[in-house]
mmCIF file of C-alpha atoms in Angstrom:
data_model
loop_
_atom_site.group_PDB
_atom_site.id
_atom_site.type_symbol
_atom_site.label_atom_id
_atom_site.label_comp_id
_atom_site.label_asym_id
_atom_site.label_seq_id
_atom_site.Cartn_x
_atom_site.Cartn_y
_atom_site.Cartn_z
ATOM 1 C CA GLU A 28 2.169 20.610 24.357
ATOM 2 C CA SER A 29 1.055 18.932 21.018
ATOM 3 C CA ASP A 30 2.440 15.612 19.894
ATOM 4 C CA TYR A 31 3.969 17.492 17.213
ATOM 5 C CA GLN A 32 5.978 19.509 19.333
ATOM 6 C CA LYS A 33 7.080 16.784 21.248
ATOM 7 C CA GLU A 34 8.525 14.729 18.212
ATOM 8 C CA ARG A 35 10.181 17.900 16.945
ATOM 9 C CA ASP A 36 11.818 18.541 20.045
ATOM 10 C CA GLN A 37 12.880 14.604 20.237
ATOM 11 C CA ILE A 38 14.083 14.833 16.520
ATOM 12 C CA LEU A 39 16.213 18.134 17.265
ATOM 13 C CA ARG A 40 17.761 16.246 20.644
ATOM 14 C CA ASN A 41 18.600 13.043 18.569
ATOM 15 C CA THR A 42 20.094 15.238 15.732
ATOM 16 C CA GLU A 43 22.331 17.431 17.945
ATOM 17 C CA SER A 44 23.494 14.490 19.959
ATOM 18 C CA LEU A 45 24.375 12.668 16.708
ATOM 19 C CA LEU A 46 26.282 15.529 15.555
ATOM 20 C CA ARG A 47 28.072 15.899 18.720
ATOM 21 C CA GLN A 48 28.976 12.406 18.748
ATOM 22 C CA LYS A 49 30.438 12.562 15.124
ATOM 23 C CA LYS A 50 32.135 15.589 15.832
ATOM 24 C CA THR A 51 34.154 14.377 18.888
ATOM 25 C CA LYS A 52 34.876 11.334 16.968
ATOM 26 C CA ARG A 53 36.221 13.183 14.059
ATOM 27 C CA SER A 54 38.440 15.462 16.352
ATOM 28 C CA SER A 55 39.998 12.753 18.485
ATOM 29 C CA SER A 56 40.931 10.644 15.373
ATOM 30 C CA SER A 57 42.142 13.653 13.271
ATOM 31 C CA SER A 58 44.804 16.375 14.575
ATOM 32 C CA THR A 59 44.649 18.521 11.414
ATOM 33 C CA ASP A 60 42.634 21.554 10.945
ATOM 34 C CA VAL A 61 39.798 20.667 8.525
ATOM 35 C CA GLY A 62 39.087 24.221 7.314
ATOM 36 C CA GLY A 63 42.531 25.680 7.192
ATOM 37 C CA GLY A 64 45.198 26.075 4.559
ATOM 38 C CA GLY A 65 43.844 28.593 2.134
ATOM 39 C CA GLY A 66 40.284 26.898 1.177
ATOM 40 C CA ILE A 67 37.212 28.945 0.669
ATOM 41 C CA GLY A 68 36.822 31.259 3.363
ATOM 42 C CA SER A 69 40.140 31.457 5.120
ATOM 43 C CA SER A 70 41.267 34.656 3.367
ATOM 44 C CA GLY A 71 39.419 37.932 3.412
ATOM 45 C CA ASN A 72 36.864 36.539 5.803
ATOM 46 C CA LYS A 73 36.300 39.204 8.545
ATOM 47 C CA CYS A 74 34.391 37.026 10.948
ATOM 48 C CA GLY A 75 36.793 34.249 10.721
ATOM 49 C CA THR A 76 34.288 31.569 9.520
ATOM 50 C CA GLN A 77 35.960 28.466 7.879
ATOM 51 C CA PHE A 78 33.960 26.609 4.937
ATOM 52 C CA VAL A 79 34.720 23.020 4.116
ATOM 53 C CA ARG A 80 33.968 21.470 1.047
ATOM 54 C CA THR A 81 32.153 18.262 1.691
ATOM 55 C CA GLN A 82 33.454 16.185 -1.203
ATOM 56 C CA ASP A 83 37.208 16.936 -0.101
ATOM 57 C CA HIS A 84 36.531 15.735 3.496
ATOM 58 C CA GLY A 85 33.917 13.110 3.283
ATOM 59 C CA LEU A 86 31.585 15.018 5.159
ATOM 60 C CA LYS A 87 28.483 14.147 2.696
ATOM 61 C CA ASP A 88 27.467 11.243 4.685
ATOM 62 C CA GLU A 89 28.241 12.860 7.838
ATOM 63 C CA TYR A 90 26.445 15.874 7.796
ATOM 64 C CA VAL A 91 24.691 16.640 4.204
ATOM 65 C CA THR A 92 22.782 13.364 4.041
ATOM 66 C CA PRO A 93 21.253 13.585 7.657
ATOM 67 C CA MET A 94 20.381 17.435 7.190
ATOM 68 C CA PHE A 95 18.482 16.458 4.042
ATOM 69 C CA ASP A 96 16.761 13.424 5.221
ATOM 70 C CA VAL A 97 15.410 15.768 8.158
ATOM 71 C CA THR A 98 14.519 18.813 5.783
ATOM 72 C CA TRP A 99 13.249 16.994 2.794
ATOM 73 C CA GLY A 100 9.612 16.671 3.723
ATOM 74 C CA PRO A 101 9.097 19.941 5.004
ATOM 75 C CA ALA A 102 10.795 21.699 2.051
ATOM 76 C CA LEU A 103 8.500 19.680 -0.416
ATOM 77 C CA ALA A 104 5.757 20.965 1.667
ATOM 78 C CA VAL A 105 6.643 24.602 1.150
ATOM 79 C CA PHE A 106 7.397 24.523 -2.263
ATOM 80 C CA SER A 107 4.235 22.830 -3.161
ATOM 81 C CA THR A 108 2.401 25.139 -0.979
ATOM 82 C CA VAL A 109 3.880 28.204 -2.707
ATOM 83 C CA MET A 110 3.573 26.672 -6.258
ATOM 84 C CA GLU A 111 -0.213 26.178 -5.743
ATOM 85 C CA SER A 112 -0.824 29.701 -4.422
ATOM 86 C CA ALA A 113 1.528 31.474 -6.748
ATOM 87 C CA ASN A 114 -1.196 32.808 -8.971
ATOM 88 C CA GLY A 115 -4.178 31.546 -7.038
ATOM 89 C CA THR A 116 -5.063 34.954 -5.760
ATOM 90 C CA MET A 117 -5.197 36.788 -9.193
ATOM 91 C CA GLY A 118 -8.881 36.370 -9.865
ATOM 92 C CA PHE A 119 -9.599 37.761 -6.528
ATOM 93 C CA LEU A 120 -7.175 40.728 -7.062
ATOM 94 C CA LEU A 121 -8.656 41.610 -10.521
ATOM 95 C CA SER A 122 -12.075 42.673 -8.918
ATOM 96 C CA ILE A 123 -10.416 44.849 -6.181
ATOM 97 C CA ALA A 124 -6.851 45.917 -6.815
ATOM 98 C CA SER A 125 -5.482 48.498 -8.950
ATOM 99 C CA ASP A 126 -3.424 47.833 -12.587
ATOM 100 C CA ASN A 127 -0.235 48.595 -10.495
ATOM 101 C CA GLU A 128 -1.208 46.238 -7.620
ATOM 102 C CA ILE A 129 -1.901 43.606 -10.013
ATOM 103 C CA GLU A 130 1.137 43.826 -11.963
ATOM 104 C CA LEU A 131 3.163 43.883 -8.616
ATOM 105 C CA ALA A 132 1.536 40.777 -7.604
ATOM 106 C CA ALA A 133 1.992 38.840 -10.914
ATOM 107 C CA GLU A 134 5.777 39.921 -10.363
ATOM 108 C CA ASN A 135 5.823 38.458 -6.912
ATOM 109 C CA ALA A 136 4.081 35.199 -8.072
ATOM 110 C CA ALA A 137 6.823 34.859 -11.059
ATOM 111 C CA SER A 138 9.534 35.451 -8.510
ATOM 112 C CA ALA A 139 8.179 32.903 -6.044
ATOM 113 C CA THR A 140 7.683 30.458 -8.779
ATOM 114 C CA GLU A 141 11.482 30.764 -9.663
ATOM 115 C CA VAL A 142 12.428 30.326 -6.229
ATOM 116 C CA CYS A 143 10.348 27.214 -5.708
ATOM 117 C CA LEU A 144 11.590 25.712 -9.104
ATOM 118 C CA SER A 145 15.160 26.444 -8.197
ATOM 119 C CA GLY A 146 14.481 24.385 -4.786
ATOM 120 C CA PHE A 147 12.865 21.544 -6.709
ATOM 121 C CA GLN A 148 16.049 21.325 -8.761
ATOM 122 C CA LEU A 149 18.426 21.331 -6.335
ATOM 123 C CA ALA A 150 16.467 19.220 -3.901
ATOM 124 C CA ILE A 151 16.265 16.749 -6.731
ATOM 125 C CA ARG A 152 19.994 16.814 -7.257
ATOM 126 C CA ILE A 153 20.822 16.574 -3.626
ATOM 127 C CA ALA A 154 18.456 13.608 -3.118
ATOM 128 C CA ALA A 155 20.144 11.735 -5.973
ATOM 129 C CA LEU A 156 23.725 12.625 -4.794
ATOM 130 C CA CYS A 157 22.735 11.366 -0.993
ATOM 131 C CA GLY A 158 21.250 8.233 -2.508
ATOM 132 C CA ASN A 159 17.607 9.245 -1.276
ATOM 133 C CA VAL A 160 15.311 7.552 -3.964
ATOM 134 C CA THR A 161 12.139 8.506 -1.812
ATOM 135 C CA ALA A 162 12.841 12.127 -1.863
ATOM 136 C CA GLY A 163 14.030 12.326 -5.312
ATOM 137 C CA SER A 164 10.876 10.506 -6.712
ATOM 138 C CA ALA A 165 8.738 12.518 -4.420
ATOM 139 C CA PHE A 166 10.038 15.821 -5.739
ATOM 140 C CA VAL A 167 9.912 14.767 -9.431
ATOM 141 C CA HIS A 168 6.179 13.521 -9.042
ATOM 142 C CA ALA A 169 5.335 16.720 -7.462
ATOM 143 C CA LEU A 170 7.145 18.700 -10.327
ATOM 144 C CA SER A 171 5.554 16.803 -12.839
ATOM 145 C CA ASN A 172 1.726 17.096 -11.297
ATOM 146 C CA PHE A 173 2.377 20.979 -11.234
ATOM 147 C CA SER A 174 3.367 20.769 -14.909
ATOM 148 C CA LEU A 175 -0.634 19.711 -15.476
ATOM 149 C CA LEU A 176 0.692 17.633 -18.633
ATOM 150 C CA GLY A 177 -1.875 15.295 -19.769
ATOM 151 C CA THR A 178 -4.786 16.940 -17.755
ATOM 152 C CA GLY A 179 -6.424 18.966 -20.877
ATOM 153 C CA ARG A 180 -6.429 21.981 -18.457
ATOM 154 C CA LEU A 181 -5.178 25.530 -19.400
ATOM 155 C CA LEU A 182 -1.493 26.014 -18.702
ATOM 156 C CA GLU A 183 -0.480 29.091 -16.723
ATOM 157 C CA TYR A 184 3.124 30.645 -16.602
ATOM 158 C CA ARG A 185 4.055 28.284 -13.686
ATOM 159 C CA HIS A 186 3.043 25.241 -15.452
ATOM 160 C CA VAL A 187 5.060 26.072 -18.401
ATOM 161 C CA ARG A 188 8.025 26.666 -16.081
ATOM 162 C CA CYS A 189 7.557 23.306 -14.358
ATOM 163 C CA ILE A 190 7.686 21.587 -17.732
ATOM 164 C CA GLN A 191 10.811 23.619 -18.700
ATOM 165 C CA THR A 192 12.417 22.688 -15.053
ATOM 166 C CA LEU A 193 11.616 19.038 -15.770
ATOM 167 C CA LEU A 194 13.199 19.189 -19.163
ATOM 168 C CA GLU A 195 16.411 21.026 -17.820
ATOM 169 C CA ILE A 196 16.388 18.404 -14.765
ATOM 170 C CA GLY A 197 16.383 15.612 -17.520
ATOM 171 C CA ARG A 198 18.843 17.168 -19.592
ATOM 172 C CA ASP A 199 21.515 18.271 -16.877
ATOM 173 C CA ASP A 200 20.967 15.427 -14.403
ATOM 174 C CA GLY A 201 19.277 12.561 -16.047
ATOM 175 C CA GLU A 202 21.923 10.095 -14.807
ATOM 176 C CA LEU A 203 21.068 10.805 -11.308
ATOM 177 C CA LEU A 204 17.414 10.294 -11.689
ATOM 178 C CA GLY A 205 17.302 6.639 -11.890
ATOM 179 C CA ASN A 206 13.445 5.272 -11.698
ATOM 180 C CA SER A 207 12.085 8.693 -10.523
ATOM 181 C CA TRP A 208 12.191 9.583 -14.430
#
């Protein structure tokens, strides 16, 4: 078994243990039902799942922050990989693919770019709200690198969308960015 697999398993065990401990502390200190009472998901839900707004019950520090702390690095890696490869195969496809296949590949690349940019925006917002300065700076820095501003290189669709996304983040969430801007 590789060191990576052992480390991953240990992180999972630690996270599960921490969440179980916090859940038992919460249930023993509170006798009220967190999810009941006409909240989101309490009416018209066939499977009986109850949803809880984290801001109403103080669960951000208990659940959201630890989950984000564990997942932001892999999420950044996935978004970055997809952004780098979104249009990378177009030159290769031009020589072997039909016009219809090229058009579908371009649509797929545009769709993948939009999903990644949405992920960048949400991750930057969550990082700021959870107080994770390192993650917020890493996402903003990666997004600014993908914009190719100041490089003198030809901008493609994905690079222009990165610039637009950076401007949207600055406009909508500027007060959350701190020094990462």
